[in-house]
Structure formats: structure tokens, C-alpha cells
Amino acid sequence: MRRYVIAGNWKMNMTPAKAQALIAEMKPLVAGKDNCDVVLCVPAIDIPAAIEAAKGSNIKIGAENVHFKASGAYTGEISAEMLVEAGVEYVVIGHSERRQYFGETDQTVNLRTLAALNAGLKAIVCVGETLEQRELGYTETLLKFQTKMALTNVTAEQMKNVIIAYEPVWAIGTGVTATADQADEGNGYVRAAVAEMFGAEIAEQTIVQYGGSMNDKNAAELLSKENVDGGLIGGASLKSAAFSAIVDAAQ
Ligand code: PGA
């Protein structure tokens, strides 16, 4: 019933020229893979080049962040309206790297989510526990709390534009992937939090991705799990063969 969403997160990689070249490589490899949505979330400066390169393909372009105010004195920031006008359809919000290095909090994640949804963007909201929190036994508490904070004041109607990515911080960029069972369990906690807020039916329809060292080797097993509806993929989204193999795994 839920559709897979395979989304790349390029982070601070790829210039506009490199973005164009990589997308040109990926286009034929993911063409016709209609069992999932294929998304590439790219650095803001790459967005026009990426949108141009993806034209006429099934690749959709996303941003990696959005500001929560409509406009104003926020030097260096980018508004939801700007992203929409550029042709962006998705935006990553609350990635652990933004929480760790750029002062992102559960409250600003919520505000950014609302700004994105109100502008008609699809929000890919990231949640995830650190290794210390996992070892202390707080994974479920933390994932439910982060999920509920992020979705505060989101309407039931807007939930169809919400994707939640469970990304255990200890698995991001480390090569240590969560086991398929750990991913399924974490995603299940996220879905349970959505159910507590919006009811079982909306929870059943909400797409919950797994992210953290997902690659062409482990994607099929992760995606076979009941609660894993796709992936948010960092390192492996910078290589056309690896990324398209993950898209294949979702077919
Ligand atoms: P990774 O990154 O696939 O390189 O671990 C995932 C992410 O941070 O979204």
C-alpha cells in the first residue's frame, strides 16, 4: 500500500557541473523503475542545474534544508517559496548533521517542517538516536519524542506530504548499517508515534525511510522489512551504479 521513496542526500558534495553529469548518468539507469519515487536532495547552489538535468526523467529534486520564515533578515538562508519557485519538490529537514553542527533543535525542525508543508513541499524529516542514547535504552523514547516534536501542529491532511527518515546517528557515514531488524524496529517506533498523534490509518499510510550506510549490498534486505518504506542515502547516492542498484532493490 505504501510506495517506496528512494532519496539521495548529497550533503556538501557535487558542484553544479558535477551534479549535471551525475544525473545524466543516473537517468537511464533509473528510467522506468516505477515501483518507487526517485529523489535527489542536492546542495542549494546545484538546484537549477539538477532540475535542468533531470527534466524528462523520473528523478525528482529536493533541497537539504529550508528556513522557517517566509522572508526577512536571515542572511544565508533559503525560504520554502524560493525552493518551490526553483522547481524543488522535496526537502530534507532536521538531518542529524544539522542538529549536530548547526544548532538545529526539535523546535526548529518543527518550524521548518511546517514552513515546508505550508508551501506545498514534501518534507523528509529526519530522526535518530546516538549510540549513547541507544546504549542507555532510550531509542524508543527518543524516536517517539523527536517524531512528535517534528509533527506538532501538522494537520492530518498535510501528513500525506510527510516522509520520516529514521537515521541512527551511529550508522550515518560510518559504514555501520543498522541490521534490518534494528531498522524495522526503529521505523516501527516512528510509525507508532505517528499513530499516537494521527491514528492508525494515517500511520499505515506514512512513508518511513531508513537511512545510515544504506548501499547496493544491504538495500534489498533493509527494504524487505515491513516498516521500511525506502531509504535516505548519503554516500551511495554519489555513485550512479550504487544508487540505481538501490532503486532496483525497491522494484
Ligand atoms: P550515509 O548517509 O548513507 O552516507 O550513511 C545517510 C544520511 O546521512 O542521510
PDB file of N, CA and C in Angstrom, residues 147-229:
ATOM      1  N   THR A 147       9.878  12.490  16.761  1.00  0.00           N
ATOM      2  CA  THR A 147       8.816  12.428  15.751  1.00  0.00           C
ATOM      3  C   THR A 147       7.656  13.342  16.135  1.00  0.00           C
ATOM      4  N   LYS A 148       7.237  13.250  17.377  1.00  0.00           N
ATOM      5  CA  LYS A 148       6.081  14.054  17.805  1.00  0.00           C
ATOM      6  C   LYS A 148       6.409  15.537  17.809  1.00  0.00           C
ATOM      7  N   MET A 149       7.605  15.885  18.247  1.00  0.00           N
ATOM      8  CA  MET A 149       8.001  17.296  18.225  1.00  0.00           C
ATOM      9  C   MET A 149       8.005  17.820  16.785  1.00  0.00           C
ATOM     10  N   ALA A 150       8.562  17.044  15.882  1.00  0.00           N
ATOM     11  CA  ALA A 150       8.664  17.491  14.486  1.00  0.00           C
ATOM     12  C   ALA A 150       7.290  17.703  13.860  1.00  0.00           C
ATOM     13  N   LEU A 151       6.308  16.899  14.297  1.00  0.00           N
ATOM     14  CA  LEU A 151       4.987  16.927  13.649  1.00  0.00           C
ATOM     15  C   LEU A 151       3.950  17.748  14.409  1.00  0.00           C
ATOM     16  N   THR A 152       4.382  18.468  15.427  1.00  0.00           N
ATOM     17  CA  THR A 152       3.446  19.306  16.184  1.00  0.00           C
ATOM     18  C   THR A 152       2.808  20.345  15.254  1.00  0.00           C
ATOM     19  N   ASN A 153       1.488  20.440  15.327  1.00  0.00           N
ATOM     20  CA  ASN A 153       0.694  21.391  14.517  1.00  0.00           C
ATOM     21  C   ASN A 153       0.621  21.036  13.031  1.00  0.00           C
ATOM     22  N   VAL A 154       1.177  19.912  12.640  1.00  0.00           N
ATOM     23  CA  VAL A 154       0.962  19.412  11.277  1.00  0.00           C
ATOM     24  C   VAL A 154      -0.468  18.856  11.225  1.00  0.00           C
ATOM     25  N   THR A 155      -1.179  19.115  10.131  1.00  0.00           N
ATOM     26  CA  THR A 155      -2.552  18.617  10.038  1.00  0.00           C
ATOM     27  C   THR A 155      -2.563  17.195   9.462  1.00  0.00           C
ATOM     28  N   ALA A 156      -3.676  16.503   9.705  1.00  0.00           N
ATOM     29  CA  ALA A 156      -3.823  15.142   9.165  1.00  0.00           C
ATOM     30  C   ALA A 156      -3.709  15.184   7.642  1.00  0.00           C
ATOM     31  N   GLU A 157      -4.285  16.209   7.029  1.00  0.00           N
ATOM     32  CA  GLU A 157      -4.230  16.375   5.578  1.00  0.00           C
ATOM     33  C   GLU A 157      -2.784  16.533   5.090  1.00  0.00           C
ATOM     34  N   GLN A 158      -1.988  17.279   5.855  1.00  0.00           N
ATOM     35  CA  GLN A 158      -0.584  17.509   5.458  1.00  0.00           C
ATOM     36  C   GLN A 158       0.277  16.266   5.616  1.00  0.00           C
ATOM     37  N   MET A 159      -0.187  15.294   6.400  1.00  0.00           N
ATOM     38  CA  MET A 159       0.639  14.105   6.633  1.00  0.00           C
ATOM     39  C   MET A 159       0.946  13.331   5.348  1.00  0.00           C
ATOM     40  N   LYS A 160       0.127  13.524   4.293  1.00  0.00           N
ATOM     41  CA  LYS A 160       0.434  12.807   3.045  1.00  0.00           C
ATOM     42  C   LYS A 160       1.697  13.363   2.386  1.00  0.00           C
ATOM     43  N   ASN A 161       2.129  14.541   2.824  1.00  0.00           N
ATOM     44  CA  ASN A 161       3.377  15.116   2.298  1.00  0.00           C
ATOM     45  C   ASN A 161       4.543  14.970   3.267  1.00  0.00           C
ATOM     46  N   VAL A 162       4.355  14.150   4.282  1.00  0.00           N
ATOM     47  CA  VAL A 162       5.432  13.934   5.258  1.00  0.00           C
ATOM     48  C   VAL A 162       6.052  12.559   5.045  1.00  0.00           C
ATOM     49  N   ILE A 163       7.369  12.545   4.963  1.00  0.00           N
ATOM     50  CA  ILE A 163       8.149  11.312   4.973  1.00  0.00           C
ATOM     51  C   ILE A 163       9.044  11.419   6.200  1.00  0.00           C
ATOM     52  N   ILE A 164       9.156  10.363   6.949  1.00  0.00           N
ATOM     53  CA  ILE A 164      10.066  10.410   8.090  1.00  0.00           C
ATOM     54  C   ILE A 164      11.216   9.450   7.811  1.00  0.00           C
ATOM     55  N   ALA A 165      12.425   9.938   8.035  1.00  0.00           N
ATOM     56  CA  ALA A 165      13.601   9.093   7.835  1.00  0.00           C
ATOM     57  C   ALA A 165      14.189   8.762   9.202  1.00  0.00           C
ATOM     58  N   TYR A 166      14.167   7.464   9.528  1.00  0.00           N
ATOM     59  CA  TYR A 166      14.851   7.022  10.747  1.00  0.00           C
ATOM     60  C   TYR A 166      16.314   6.810  10.403  1.00  0.00           C
ATOM     61  N   GLU A 167      17.167   7.645  11.000  1.00  0.00           N
ATOM     62  CA  GLU A 167      18.598   7.556  10.730  1.00  0.00           C
ATOM     63  C   GLU A 167      19.369   7.487  12.045  1.00  0.00           C
ATOM     64  N   PRO A 168      19.704   6.275  12.480  1.00  0.00           N
ATOM     65  CA  PRO A 168      20.513   6.168  13.688  1.00  0.00           C
ATOM     66  C   PRO A 168      21.836   6.904  13.473  1.00  0.00           C
ATOM     67  N   VAL A 169      22.144   7.831  14.363  1.00  0.00           N
ATOM     68  CA  VAL A 169      23.313   8.703  14.152  1.00  0.00           C
ATOM     69  C   VAL A 169      24.593   7.865  14.017  1.00  0.00           C
ATOM     70  N   TRP A 170      24.645   6.763  14.750  1.00  0.00           N
ATOM     71  CA  TRP A 170      25.836   5.910  14.739  1.00  0.00           C
ATOM     72  C   TRP A 170      26.008   5.165  13.416  1.00  0.00           C
ATOM     73  N   ALA A 171      25.000   5.196  12.578  1.00  0.00           N
ATOM     74  CA  ALA A 171      25.093   4.469  11.295  1.00  0.00           C
ATOM     75  C   ALA A 171      25.351   5.404  10.116  1.00  0.00           C
ATOM     76  N   ILE A 172      25.352   6.709  10.361  1.00  0.00           N
ATOM     77  CA  ILE A 172      25.466   7.663   9.247  1.00  0.00           C
ATOM     78  C   ILE A 172      26.922   7.877   8.871  1.00  0.00           C
ATOM     79  N   GLY A 173      27.246   7.524   7.637  1.00  0.00           N
ATOM     80  CA  GLY A 173      28.580   7.769   7.109  1.00  0.00           C
ATOM     81  C   GLY A 173      29.666   6.936   7.774  1.00  0.00           C
ATOM     82  N   THR A 174      29.267   5.950   8.555  1.00  0.00           N
ATOM     83  CA  THR A 174      30.243   5.165   9.311  1.00  0.00           C
ATOM     84  C   THR A 174      30.519   3.810   8.672  1.00  0.00           C
ATOM     85  N   GLY A 175      29.657   3.423   7.733  1.00  0.00           N
ATOM     86  CA  GLY A 175      29.766   2.078   7.180  1.00  0.00           C
ATOM     87  C   GLY A 175      29.119   1.035   8.073  1.00  0.00           C
ATOM     88  N   VAL A 176      28.699   1.449   9.274  1.00  0.00           N
ATOM     89  CA  VAL A 176      27.987   0.529  10.172  1.00  0.00           C
ATOM     90  C   VAL A 176      26.496   0.697   9.911  1.00  0.00           C
ATOM     91  N   THR A 177      25.905  -0.266   9.244  1.00  0.00           N
ATOM     92  CA  THR A 177      24.465  -0.177   8.979  1.00  0.00           C
ATOM     93  C   THR A 177      23.719  -0.801  10.143  1.00  0.00           C
ATOM     94  N   ALA A 178      22.551  -0.257  10.450  1.00  0.00           N
ATOM     95  CA  ALA A 178      21.682  -0.963  11.392  1.00  0.00           C
ATOM     96  C   ALA A 178      21.326  -2.304  10.756  1.00  0.00           C
ATOM     97  N   THR A 179      21.124  -3.315  11.572  1.00  0.00           N
ATOM     98  CA  THR A 179      20.628  -4.565  10.995  1.00  0.00           C
ATOM     99  C   THR A 179      19.211  -4.295  10.480  1.00  0.00           C
ATOM    100  N   ALA A 180      18.766  -5.168   9.602  1.00  0.00           N
ATOM    101  CA  ALA A 180      17.417  -4.982   9.062  1.00  0.00           C
ATOM    102  C   ALA A 180      16.391  -4.986  10.193  1.00  0.00           C
ATOM    103  N   ASP A 181      16.619  -5.812  11.207  1.00  0.00           N
ATOM    104  CA  ASP A 181      15.677  -5.842  12.331  1.00  0.00           C
ATOM    105  C   ASP A 181      15.718  -4.551  13.144  1.00  0.00           C
ATOM    106  N   GLN A 182      16.943  -4.006  13.339  1.00  0.00           N
ATOM    107  CA  GLN A 182      17.030  -2.724  14.059  1.00  0.00           C
ATOM    108  C   GLN A 182      16.340  -1.612  13.277  1.00  0.00           C
ATOM    109  N   ALA A 183      16.517  -1.611  11.954  1.00  0.00           N
ATOM    110  CA  ALA A 183      15.871  -0.594  11.122  1.00  0.00           C
ATOM    111  C   ALA A 183      14.354  -0.745  11.212  1.00  0.00           C
ATOM    112  N   ASP A 184      13.885  -1.973  11.114  1.00  0.00           N
ATOM    113  CA  ASP A 184      12.445  -2.232  11.176  1.00  0.00           C
ATOM    114  C   ASP A 184      11.875  -1.781  12.519  1.00  0.00           C
ATOM    115  N   GLU A 185      12.629  -2.061  13.580  1.00  0.00           N
ATOM    116  CA  GLU A 185      12.178  -1.690  14.930  1.00  0.00           C
ATOM    117  C   GLU A 185      12.134  -0.161  15.082  1.00  0.00           C
ATOM    118  N   GLY A 186      13.211   0.515  14.657  1.00  0.00           N
ATOM    119  CA  GLY A 186      13.245   1.978  14.761  1.00  0.00           C
ATOM    120  C   GLY A 186      12.119   2.613  13.953  1.00  0.00           C
ATOM    121  N   ASN A 187      11.958   2.137  12.718  1.00  0.00           N
ATOM    122  CA  ASN A 187      10.877   2.659  11.876  1.00  0.00           C
ATOM    123  C   ASN A 187       9.517   2.384  12.520  1.00  0.00           C
ATOM    124  N   GLY A 188       9.417   1.242  13.185  1.00  0.00           N
ATOM    125  CA  GLY A 188       8.167   0.893  13.870  1.00  0.00           C
ATOM    126  C   GLY A 188       7.865   1.866  15.013  1.00  0.00           C
ATOM    127  N   TYR A 189       8.896   2.306  15.725  1.00  0.00           N
ATOM    128  CA  TYR A 189       8.679   3.292  16.798  1.00  0.00           C
ATOM    129  C   TYR A 189       8.176   4.613  16.209  1.00  0.00           C
ATOM    130  N   VAL A 190       8.767   4.979  15.076  1.00  0.00           N
ATOM    131  CA  VAL A 190       8.330   6.214  14.407  1.00  0.00           C
ATOM    132  C   VAL A 190       6.861   6.084  14.006  1.00  0.00           C
ATOM    133  N   ARG A 191       6.523   4.944  13.403  1.00  0.00           N
ATOM    134  CA  ARG A 191       5.133   4.750  12.958  1.00  0.00           C
ATOM    135  C   ARG A 191       4.181   4.746  14.151  1.00  0.00           C
ATOM    136  N   ALA A 192       4.631   4.165  15.253  1.00  0.00           N
ATOM    137  CA  ALA A 192       3.781   4.142  16.452  1.00  0.00           C
ATOM    138  C   ALA A 192       3.540   5.570  16.955  1.00  0.00           C
ATOM    139  N   ALA A 193       4.564   6.416  16.882  1.00  0.00           N
ATOM    140  CA  ALA A 193       4.389   7.813  17.311  1.00  0.00           C
ATOM    141  C   ALA A 193       3.392   8.523  16.403  1.00  0.00           C
ATOM    142  N   VAL A 194       3.473   8.257  15.101  1.00  0.00           N
ATOM    143  CA  VAL A 194       2.516   8.858  14.152  1.00  0.00           C
ATOM    144  C   VAL A 194       1.105   8.369  14.488  1.00  0.00           C
ATOM    145  N   ALA A 195       0.987   7.086  14.829  1.00  0.00           N
ATOM    146  CA  ALA A 195      -0.329   6.529  15.178  1.00  0.00           C
ATOM    147  C   ALA A 195      -0.884   7.204  16.432  1.00  0.00           C
ATOM    148  N   GLU A 196      -0.005   7.441  17.410  1.00  0.00           N
ATOM    149  CA  GLU A 196      -0.464   8.094  18.644  1.00  0.00           C
ATOM    150  C   GLU A 196      -0.953   9.516  18.368  1.00  0.00           C
ATOM    151  N   MET A 197      -0.362  10.170  17.396  1.00  0.00           N
ATOM    152  CA  MET A 197      -0.772  11.551  17.085  1.00  0.00           C
ATOM    153  C   MET A 197      -1.945  11.622  16.120  1.00  0.00           C
ATOM    154  N   PHE A 198      -1.937  10.759  15.091  1.00  0.00           N
ATOM    155  CA  PHE A 198      -2.879  10.937  13.971  1.00  0.00           C
ATOM    156  C   PHE A 198      -3.793   9.736  13.758  1.00  0.00           C
ATOM    157  N   GLY A 199      -3.589   8.661  14.515  1.00  0.00           N
ATOM    158  CA  GLY A 199      -4.420   7.475  14.345  1.00  0.00           C
ATOM    159  C   GLY A 199      -3.761   6.441  13.440  1.00  0.00           C
ATOM    160  N   ALA A 200      -4.309   5.224  13.527  1.00  0.00           N
ATOM    161  CA  ALA A 200      -3.682   4.079  12.860  1.00  0.00           C
ATOM    162  C   ALA A 200      -3.695   4.196  11.340  1.00  0.00           C
ATOM    163  N   GLU A 201      -4.766   4.755  10.799  1.00  0.00           N
ATOM    164  CA  GLU A 201      -4.888   4.779   9.337  1.00  0.00           C
ATOM    165  C   GLU A 201      -3.805   5.660   8.713  1.00  0.00           C
ATOM    166  N   ILE A 202      -3.610   6.841   9.274  1.00  0.00           N
ATOM    167  CA  ILE A 202      -2.574   7.735   8.742  1.00  0.00           C
ATOM    168  C   ILE A 202      -1.193   7.125   8.979  1.00  0.00           C
ATOM    169  N   ALA A 203      -1.014   6.495  10.124  1.00  0.00           N
ATOM    170  CA  ALA A 203       0.281   5.866  10.408  1.00  0.00           C
ATOM    171  C   ALA A 203       0.595   4.784   9.375  1.00  0.00           C
ATOM    172  N   GLU A 204      -0.431   4.043   8.977  1.00  0.00           N
ATOM    173  CA  GLU A 204      -0.241   2.976   7.980  1.00  0.00           C
ATOM    174  C   GLU A 204       0.145   3.539   6.616  1.00  0.00           C
ATOM    175  N   GLN A 205      -0.290   4.777   6.349  1.00  0.00           N
ATOM    176  CA  GLN A 205      -0.024   5.375   5.033  1.00  0.00           C
ATOM    177  C   GLN A 205       1.281   6.168   5.000  1.00  0.00           C
ATOM    178  N   THR A 206       1.838   6.460   6.171  1.00  0.00           N
ATOM    179  CA  THR A 206       3.014   7.344   6.222  1.00  0.00           C
ATOM    180  C   THR A 206       4.274   6.591   5.798  1.00  0.00           C
ATOM    181  N   ILE A 207       5.030   7.224   4.928  1.00  0.00           N
ATOM    182  CA  ILE A 207       6.269   6.610   4.454  1.00  0.00           C
ATOM    183  C   ILE A 207       7.370   6.857   5.471  1.00  0.00           C
ATOM    184  N   VAL A 208       7.983   5.767   5.932  1.00  0.00           N
ATOM    185  CA  VAL A 208       9.098   5.863   6.876  1.00  0.00           C
ATOM    186  C   VAL A 208      10.320   5.218   6.228  1.00  0.00           C
ATOM    187  N   GLN A 209      11.311   6.045   5.979  1.00  0.00           N
ATOM    188  CA  GLN A 209      12.544   5.547   5.353  1.00  0.00           C
ATOM    189  C   GLN A 209      13.543   5.136   6.433  1.00  0.00           C
ATOM    190  N   TYR A 210      14.496   4.320   6.010  1.00  0.00           N
ATOM    191  CA  TYR A 210      15.680   4.084   6.844  1.00  0.00           C
ATOM    192  C   TYR A 210      16.868   4.788   6.190  1.00  0.00           C
ATOM    193  N   GLY A 211      17.757   5.351   6.970  1.00  0.00           N
ATOM    194  CA  GLY A 211      18.988   5.927   6.436  1.00  0.00           C
ATOM    195  C   GLY A 211      20.156   5.667   7.363  1.00  0.00           C
ATOM    196  N   GLY A 212      21.320   5.496   6.776  1.00  0.00           N
ATOM    197  CA  GLY A 212      22.527   5.227   7.556  1.00  0.00           C
ATOM    198  C   GLY A 212      23.286   4.092   6.918  1.00  0.00           C
ATOM    199  N   SER A 213      24.261   4.460   6.050  1.00  0.00           N
ATOM    200  CA  SER A 213      25.077   3.458   5.365  1.00  0.00           C
ATOM    201  C   SER A 213      24.257   2.447   4.566  1.00  0.00           C
ATOM    202  N   MET A 214      23.114   2.893   4.040  1.00  0.00           N
ATOM    203  CA  MET A 214      22.398   2.016   3.110  1.00  0.00           C
ATOM    204  C   MET A 214      23.179   2.010   1.792  1.00  0.00           C
ATOM    205  N   ASN A 215      23.326   0.834   1.201  1.00  0.00           N
ATOM    206  CA  ASN A 215      24.090   0.752  -0.048  1.00  0.00           C
ATOM    207  C   ASN A 215      23.521  -0.352  -0.944  1.00  0.00           C
ATOM    208  N   ASP A 216      24.198  -0.564  -2.066  1.00  0.00           N
ATOM    209  CA  ASP A 216      23.698  -1.533  -3.038  1.00  0.00           C
ATOM    210  C   ASP A 216      23.719  -2.954  -2.488  1.00  0.00           C
ATOM    211  N   LYS A 217      24.550  -3.217  -1.472  1.00  0.00           N
ATOM    212  CA  LYS A 217      24.646  -4.576  -0.922  1.00  0.00           C
ATOM    213  C   LYS A 217      23.551  -4.868   0.112  1.00  0.00           C
ATOM    214  N   ASN A 218      23.220  -3.864   0.931  1.00  0.00           N
ATOM    215  CA  ASN A 218      22.292  -4.154   2.031  1.00  0.00           C
ATOM    216  C   ASN A 218      20.869  -3.664   1.778  1.00  0.00           C
ATOM    217  N   ALA A 219      20.656  -2.933   0.665  1.00  0.00           N
ATOM    218  CA  ALA A 219      19.343  -2.293   0.461  1.00  0.00           C
ATOM    219  C   ALA A 219      18.208  -3.313   0.382  1.00  0.00           C
ATOM    220  N   ALA A 220      18.416  -4.399  -0.348  1.00  0.00           N
ATOM    221  CA  ALA A 220      17.316  -5.342  -0.559  1.00  0.00           C
ATOM    222  C   ALA A 220      16.819  -5.895   0.774  1.00  0.00           C
ATOM    223  N   GLU A 221      17.761  -6.231   1.661  1.00  0.00           N
ATOM    224  CA  GLU A 221      17.330  -6.790   2.949  1.00  0.00           C
ATOM    225  C   GLU A 221      16.606  -5.742   3.786  1.00  0.00           C
ATOM    226  N   LEU A 222      17.167  -4.523   3.825  1.00  0.00           N
ATOM    227  CA  LEU A 222      16.518  -3.462   4.608  1.00  0.00           C
ATOM    228  C   LEU A 222      15.116  -3.179   4.069  1.00  0.00           C
ATOM    229  N   LEU A 223      15.008  -3.086   2.737  1.00  0.00           N
ATOM    230  CA  LEU A 223      13.725  -2.714   2.126  1.00  0.00           C
ATOM    231  C   LEU A 223      12.696  -3.838   2.210  1.00  0.00           C
ATOM    232  N   SER A 224      13.160  -5.059   2.518  1.00  0.00           N
ATOM    233  CA  SER A 224      12.210  -6.169   2.630  1.00  0.00           C
ATOM    234  C   SER A 224      11.420  -6.106   3.935  1.00  0.00           C
ATOM    235  N   LYS A 225      11.841  -5.243   4.844  1.00  0.00           N
ATOM    236  CA  LYS A 225      11.178  -5.184   6.154  1.00  0.00           C
ATOM    237  C   LYS A 225       9.862  -4.416   6.078  1.00  0.00           C
ATOM    238  N   GLU A 226       8.917  -4.892   6.851  1.00  0.00           N
ATOM    239  CA  GLU A 226       7.563  -4.353   6.854  1.00  0.00           C
ATOM    240  C   GLU A 226       7.522  -2.827   7.013  1.00  0.00           C
ATOM    241  N   ASN A 227       8.323  -2.317   7.940  1.00  0.00           N
ATOM    242  CA  ASN A 227       8.233  -0.888   8.252  1.00  0.00           C
ATOM    243  C   ASN A 227       9.198  -0.015   7.469  1.00  0.00           C
ATOM    244  N   VAL A 228       9.983  -0.612   6.589  1.00  0.00           N
ATOM    245  CA  VAL A 228      10.990   0.177   5.852  1.00  0.00           C
ATOM    246  C   VAL A 228      10.445   0.485   4.452  1.00  0.00           C
ATOM    247  N   ASP A 229      10.093   1.756   4.248  1.00  0.00           N
ATOM    248  CA  ASP A 229       9.415   2.157   3.008  1.00  0.00           C
ATOM    249  C   ASP A 229      10.329   2.914   2.056  1.00  0.00           C
TER     250      ASP A 229
END
